[in-house]
Amino acid sequence: MAQKKSIFSYLPLYNLLSAIGWGYILYSVVRYYPVNGQPKFFFDTKKVVTFIQFGAVIEIINSLFGIVRSPLLTTVAQVLSRLVLVIGVFYYIPEAPNAHGFIYITLLLAWSITEIVRYLFYFFTLTSSRGAPTFLVYLRYNLFLVLYPTGVASELLIIYSALPYAEAKYSAFGKYFFIAVMLTYIPGLPMLFLHMLAQRKKIMKQLKSKNKSN
């Protein structure tokens, strides 16, 4: 059995801090969006969202050097697609209508809940001899059924709303760059979703067997 790591070790600490960061984003949505509304909420939060999301670049480094077992190409694709959004749209094309509409809220809800669960799951897996709590395992392998499509749809709608502004500010190249990014979702979405479905089936079967034995 692999030796469990201290919470102050590199990987557990990274996962814990990431969960806290996304927890702050979720708190901001619940606490400040109803008060400030849009577009103020977008302009008040886009910097911290970008900063926290940019931290995921560490996951590419971890995969590259074999610190974690995540496939490098999949990790790069997932991280870069989000960076295109937070940097390419939030910073360079903040005029995109869906960025300061309700779609921004559905995006942050999907991202933050997904990442809080994911990072806490990894944190407990690394630090606890009993692994992640059962309720966290259920959340990890069931919430994605709703949150993943919601997040992807929100990303695409925001990018789509940025297309005319990208063309106006950066010529046709800007527009076609974002179109190319959107097209990468066509093979990527089914591949990742089917992978998670297969993992869900495996984990749910293990939990069912465990509950029967108890």
Phi, psi and omega in degrees: 000136181292140179289132180284148186265156172292152179295343180267001174290163187304302186295311178302318181294319178300315181293322180293315180295324178294319178297319178295318179301313179288333174297323177295320178298314179298318178300319180298318179298313183289320186275316191257333180298314180299334182275313187271327182067184178257148008270359184302319182299319178300310183290334178283334189247347188298328180292315182289325176297316179297317181298313182293319179293325180296335178299340180291348175302331177302328181293327175295316179297317179300318180290319182300319183263010175073018179291327173235166185267005181297137178299134185298312185296320179295317180297315179299315182298316182294315183290314184294326180297322178286323179294325175302321181288307187288329179265308184297323181260303186302326183262315187267337178225058182293351178289344182310118187304318183289345177291328177245039171240194183291338179300326177298325180289316178296325177297310182294323178297313180296313181296310188292316180295316178302313185285326176300311181296315183297311183291323177293323177301311179295321181300310181290326177299322182280331191250339185256134178293340180264001181077191180291144176304149184303318182297327179289325176296316178300316179297316182301320187255015175228323182298331183299336180302328179257315188289325182294309176299323179296315180296314181295316179299319179295317178301312183294321180294322178292315179297317180300320181290343180273347187304309181295327180287326177295320179292320182292323184269328187233018180072184183298333180301317180300317180296313184287336174297313180291326176297318178298320178298316180298323181294333179294341179289336184299310175279330186289316183300306180299321182298311182291320182293318178294324176298315180293325177296319178295318178295319179300314180301317181294313183291318180296325177294319178296317180293323179295318178294321179296317180295323178293322181289335179275000000 
